[in-house]
Amino acid sequence: MRVVIGGGSGFVGRELTRLLRDKGHEVTVISRNPGPGRITWGELESSGLPPCEGAVNLAGENVMNPLRWWNESYKKDLFSSRIDSTKALADAIAASPSPPHSWVLVSGVACYKPSQTAEYTEDSEWTPFDFLSRLVKEWEAAALLPESVTKTTKQVVVRPGAVLGRDGGAMKQMLLPFWLGLGGTLGSGQQPFPWIHVSDLAGIIAHSLVPPSDVTPLSEASSSGAPPSSPQVLNGVAPALNTNYEFTKELGRLLRRPTIFPVPAFVLNTLMGSERAVILAQGQKVVPRRTLETGFQYKYPDLTSALKEIVAS
């Protein structure tokens, strides 16, 4: 199988590329910089989508970039980097004489309103309520394909939680303070902490790229009540439901370091901006019901196994 990955040089993209190539698939990365096995976004727009059976978009400015202040310029970059790249790929798929059989967008769980009690599955209804949920709404809308293309191309949206891995994501910034014994809970610590190991997120994406045995005919999709062009949504989170406190204590235990320095919510708001701090200070109970129903097998379904792999690597 030939797969084109937008943003394939990032943290998740590197893991997905390695996994696909290990399985014998051919990967082309869309990047800002040209090179072997790559095309640029400019080349995508001028020359169209390379022949492929699967397409994935992971491109987007890092929401948790510690080097960027939370201001209007940064927020504009968060929108444009995600929506422009997603629309460019969706347009290229729609214009292709032989579109891929699978098109996967990786967005996020920020669409679900933070709550300590509500549980969200892929079927949970939601409406935008803050900056990040509006971003997810527009991001996922940019990926939608024309109905004529959805007859042959399966659309999938994967919504991951915090992506855990040694080489990037949330853990890259957390490990040093924890090693120094300066780790602690964020905010109250009681907020849910939806997470996934980067290997499992790559696995869910690869699982989603498998060609459908047969695409549901438009008539059947319409009679079931689902719009025929609606994507399949998969929650890209581990099946374990944990709080920030449980994550903090387990990481401290495995590192054999104390976790006695809590970070109050007002400090997070001051350092990161309140619209961004909500990712850490609040959370959602997200359940991967449909992900499990697809038959996907997690390598790291619980915090202990996931953090052991990260700390030991």
XYZ file of C-alpha atoms in Angstrom:
313
model
C 0.000 0.000 0.000
C 1.177 3.526 -0.820
C 0.373 6.153 1.822
C 0.743 9.940 1.700
C 1.155 11.648 5.097
C 0.783 15.376 5.644
C 2.926 16.392 8.604
C 4.745 13.068 8.526
C 7.967 14.503 9.952
C 6.411 15.360 13.349
C 6.224 13.276 16.526
C 3.227 11.125 15.543
C 4.162 11.195 11.847
C 7.599 9.674 12.507
C 6.018 6.844 14.503
C 3.368 6.207 11.837
C 5.944 6.276 9.023
C 8.133 3.763 10.860
C 5.165 1.472 11.535
C 3.918 1.552 7.937
C 7.371 0.969 6.471
C 7.944 -1.920 8.885
C 4.745 -3.438 7.470
C 6.152 -3.103 3.949
C 4.140 -0.058 2.866
C 5.507 2.828 0.815
C 5.278 6.256 2.481
C 5.470 9.730 0.953
C 5.613 12.632 3.416
C 4.240 16.082 2.593
C 6.546 18.601 4.212
C 7.639 22.217 3.978
C 11.079 20.974 2.954
C 11.791 18.752 -0.089
C 13.865 15.587 0.186
C 13.921 11.841 -0.493
C 10.467 10.301 -0.010
C 8.921 13.764 0.332
C 6.930 16.314 -1.596
C 6.196 19.884 -0.548
C 2.744 21.406 0.030
C 3.396 23.571 -3.026
C 4.010 20.483 -5.130
C 0.789 18.931 -3.832
C -1.201 21.951 -4.980
C 0.550 22.300 -8.360
C 0.981 18.613 -9.325
C -1.826 16.956 -7.397
C -1.882 13.930 -5.112
C 0.723 11.246 -5.884
C -0.785 7.823 -6.696
C -1.691 6.266 -3.323
C -4.166 4.007 -1.566
C -4.241 5.956 1.706
C -3.865 9.587 2.830
C -3.391 10.964 6.355
C -3.135 14.505 7.710
C -1.180 15.151 10.909
C 0.019 18.657 10.031
C -0.488 21.562 12.408
C 1.310 23.983 14.707
C 1.889 22.460 18.171
C -0.788 23.767 20.578
C 1.554 23.232 23.538
C 4.615 24.894 21.956
C 6.418 26.341 25.016
C 8.222 28.875 22.824
C 5.011 30.574 21.659
C 3.056 33.081 23.723
C -0.714 32.665 23.629
C -1.776 35.616 21.468
C -3.842 36.341 18.364
C -0.925 35.617 16.023
C -0.355 32.177 17.546
C -4.078 31.370 17.523
C -4.241 32.342 13.843
C -1.321 29.985 13.131
C -3.091 27.143 14.974
C -6.125 27.570 12.735
C -4.383 28.131 9.412
C -1.770 25.376 9.809
C -4.483 22.774 10.422
C -7.309 23.938 8.207
C -5.216 24.973 5.194
C -3.264 21.685 5.106
C -6.414 19.608 5.625
C -8.298 21.436 2.878
C -5.307 21.131 0.516
C -5.259 17.349 0.972
C -9.039 16.979 0.756
C -9.082 19.063 -2.460
C -6.237 16.978 -3.920
C -8.111 13.750 -3.087
C -11.315 15.072 -4.672
C -9.425 16.125 -7.827
C -7.480 12.872 -8.167
C -8.423 10.642 -11.126
C -7.818 7.673 -8.824
C -8.487 8.805 -5.224
C -7.213 6.744 -2.269
C -9.569 4.233 -0.644
C -8.937 5.736 2.823
C -8.567 9.338 4.049
C -7.711 9.842 7.730
C -7.680 13.139 9.611
C -6.194 13.259 13.126
C -7.861 16.056 15.146
C -8.388 16.007 18.943
C -10.693 15.480 21.930
C -10.992 19.222 22.604
C -14.421 19.051 20.939
C -15.805 17.387 24.099
C -16.686 19.785 26.924
C -14.576 19.258 30.061
C -16.475 17.391 32.789
C -15.628 15.124 35.716
C -18.809 13.103 35.244
C -19.851 12.970 31.559
C -18.438 10.146 29.425
C -17.979 10.763 25.726
C -18.073 8.116 23.006
C -17.711 8.677 19.270
C -21.489 9.077 19.030
C -21.702 11.869 21.618
C -23.182 15.042 20.185
C -21.263 18.271 20.733
C -21.296 21.902 19.731
C -18.342 24.325 19.900
C -18.069 26.065 23.262
C -14.550 27.612 23.304
C -11.559 28.383 21.072
C -10.202 24.830 20.827
C -13.585 23.202 20.162
C -14.234 25.754 17.390
C -10.849 24.815 15.963
C -11.786 21.105 15.920
C -15.145 21.898 14.281
C -13.588 23.848 11.401
C -10.666 21.423 11.130
C -12.912 18.380 10.692
C -15.219 20.290 8.325
C -12.224 21.086 6.089
C -11.602 17.351 5.621
C -15.040 16.497 4.232
C -15.051 15.102 0.696
C -17.755 15.550 -1.949
C -20.396 12.817 -1.892
C -19.262 11.558 -5.288
C -15.816 10.788 -3.836
C -17.124 9.142 -0.666
C -18.574 6.358 -2.796
C -15.038 4.992 -3.120
C -13.032 6.766 -0.387
C -13.589 5.928 3.275
C -13.355 9.011 5.518
C -12.049 8.593 9.077
C -11.480 11.134 11.858
C -9.281 10.042 14.778
C -9.562 12.201 17.923
C -6.551 11.569 20.170
C -6.027 12.621 23.761
C -2.597 13.554 25.152
C -0.082 11.567 23.096
C 2.561 9.938 25.304
C 5.989 8.901 24.021
C 9.644 9.449 24.793
C 10.497 11.472 21.687
C 7.885 14.202 21.763
C 4.409 15.245 22.795
C 3.489 15.898 26.411
C 6.183 13.636 27.915
C 9.099 15.485 26.339
C 8.371 18.534 28.491
C 7.355 16.575 31.605
C 10.219 14.144 32.075
C 12.941 16.592 33.141
C 10.994 18.252 35.990
C 9.826 14.818 37.152
C 13.396 13.479 37.095
C 14.422 16.488 39.198
C 11.692 15.694 41.736
C 9.719 18.793 40.745
C 6.712 16.976 39.278
C 3.234 17.452 40.639
C -0.459 17.472 39.853
C -1.883 20.159 37.586
C -4.808 22.178 38.906
C -6.991 20.074 41.224
C -5.550 16.813 39.869
C -9.066 15.344 39.844
C -9.720 16.282 36.206
C -9.880 13.383 33.724
C -6.720 12.816 31.691
C -7.496 11.228 28.301
C -4.248 9.836 26.882
C -2.773 7.397 24.366
C 0.681 5.929 23.743
C 2.116 7.166 20.445
C 2.561 3.567 19.235
C -1.142 2.896 19.725
C -2.156 6.128 17.990
C -0.006 5.146 15.006
C -1.614 1.699 15.173
C -5.161 3.123 15.118
C -4.296 5.276 12.091
C -2.723 2.314 10.269
C -5.761 0.190 11.188
C -8.009 2.906 9.709
C -6.097 2.834 6.418
C -7.052 -0.775 5.736
C -9.315 -0.714 2.684
C -12.999 -1.218 3.467
C -14.235 -4.639 2.418
C -17.012 -2.784 0.656
C -18.084 0.832 0.877
C -21.682 1.227 2.104
C -23.843 2.182 -0.884
C -25.390 5.635 -0.668
C -28.894 4.205 -0.433
C -27.998 2.103 2.613
C -26.176 4.968 4.329
C -29.154 7.230 3.775
C -31.671 4.694 5.099
C -29.610 4.230 8.268
C -30.037 7.934 9.048
C -26.336 8.787 8.688
C -25.362 11.229 5.934
C -23.470 9.243 3.297
C -20.531 11.664 3.356
C -20.116 11.588 7.162
C -16.723 10.306 8.318
C -16.258 7.437 10.725
C -15.091 8.899 14.064
C -12.657 7.003 16.298
C -11.628 8.228 19.745
C -7.841 7.846 19.828
C -7.501 7.284 23.556
C -6.534 4.347 25.751
C -9.454 2.354 27.204
C -8.274 3.178 30.754
C -9.960 6.209 32.369
C -7.454 8.115 34.502
C -7.171 11.429 36.317
C -4.239 13.823 36.254
C -3.512 12.780 39.867
C -3.270 9.097 38.869
C -0.991 9.934 35.944
C 1.254 12.103 38.135
C 1.576 9.526 40.923
C 2.248 6.626 38.536
C 4.951 8.533 36.648
C 6.563 9.573 39.930
C 6.442 5.967 41.195
C 8.117 4.574 38.081
C 10.793 7.290 38.162
C 11.144 6.872 41.942
C 10.768 10.600 42.398
C 8.462 12.603 44.693
C 5.481 14.423 43.194
C 4.888 17.072 45.826
C 4.867 20.282 43.784
C 1.324 20.867 42.509
C 0.832 23.588 39.906
C -2.294 25.654 40.693
C -4.695 26.434 37.854
C -4.057 30.196 38.092
C -0.337 29.602 37.458
C -1.145 27.531 34.352
C -3.498 30.287 33.155
C -0.803 32.930 33.651
C 1.978 30.967 31.947
C -0.003 29.473 29.081
C -3.102 31.593 28.604
C -6.458 30.418 29.947
C -7.708 29.166 26.548
C -4.725 26.824 26.287
C -4.342 25.936 29.973
C -7.784 24.271 29.855
C -6.079 21.308 28.119
C -4.105 20.602 31.306
C -6.264 22.059 34.081
C -9.504 20.437 32.865
C -10.273 17.218 31.022
C -12.843 14.827 29.622
C -13.701 11.153 30.136
C -13.327 9.889 26.578
C -14.185 6.263 25.781
C -12.826 4.548 22.617
C -15.968 2.481 22.097
C -15.947 2.375 18.307
C -12.148 2.035 18.215
C -12.475 -1.166 20.239
C -15.400 -2.331 18.107
C -13.198 -2.162 14.990
C -11.053 -4.890 16.538
C -8.011 -2.712 17.213
C -5.690 -4.299 19.803
C -3.921 -1.858 22.145
C -0.269 -2.491 23.020
C -0.518 -0.110 25.992
C -4.109 -0.138 27.312
C -3.191 1.079 30.831
C -0.973 3.797 32.301
C 1.534 1.465 33.937
C 2.421 -0.381 30.729
C 2.574 2.855 28.706
C 4.743 4.770 31.185
C 7.041 1.780 31.777
C 7.827 1.656 28.064
C 8.492 5.408 27.952
C 10.631 5.557 31.095
C 12.650 2.475 30.113
C 13.309 3.560 26.509
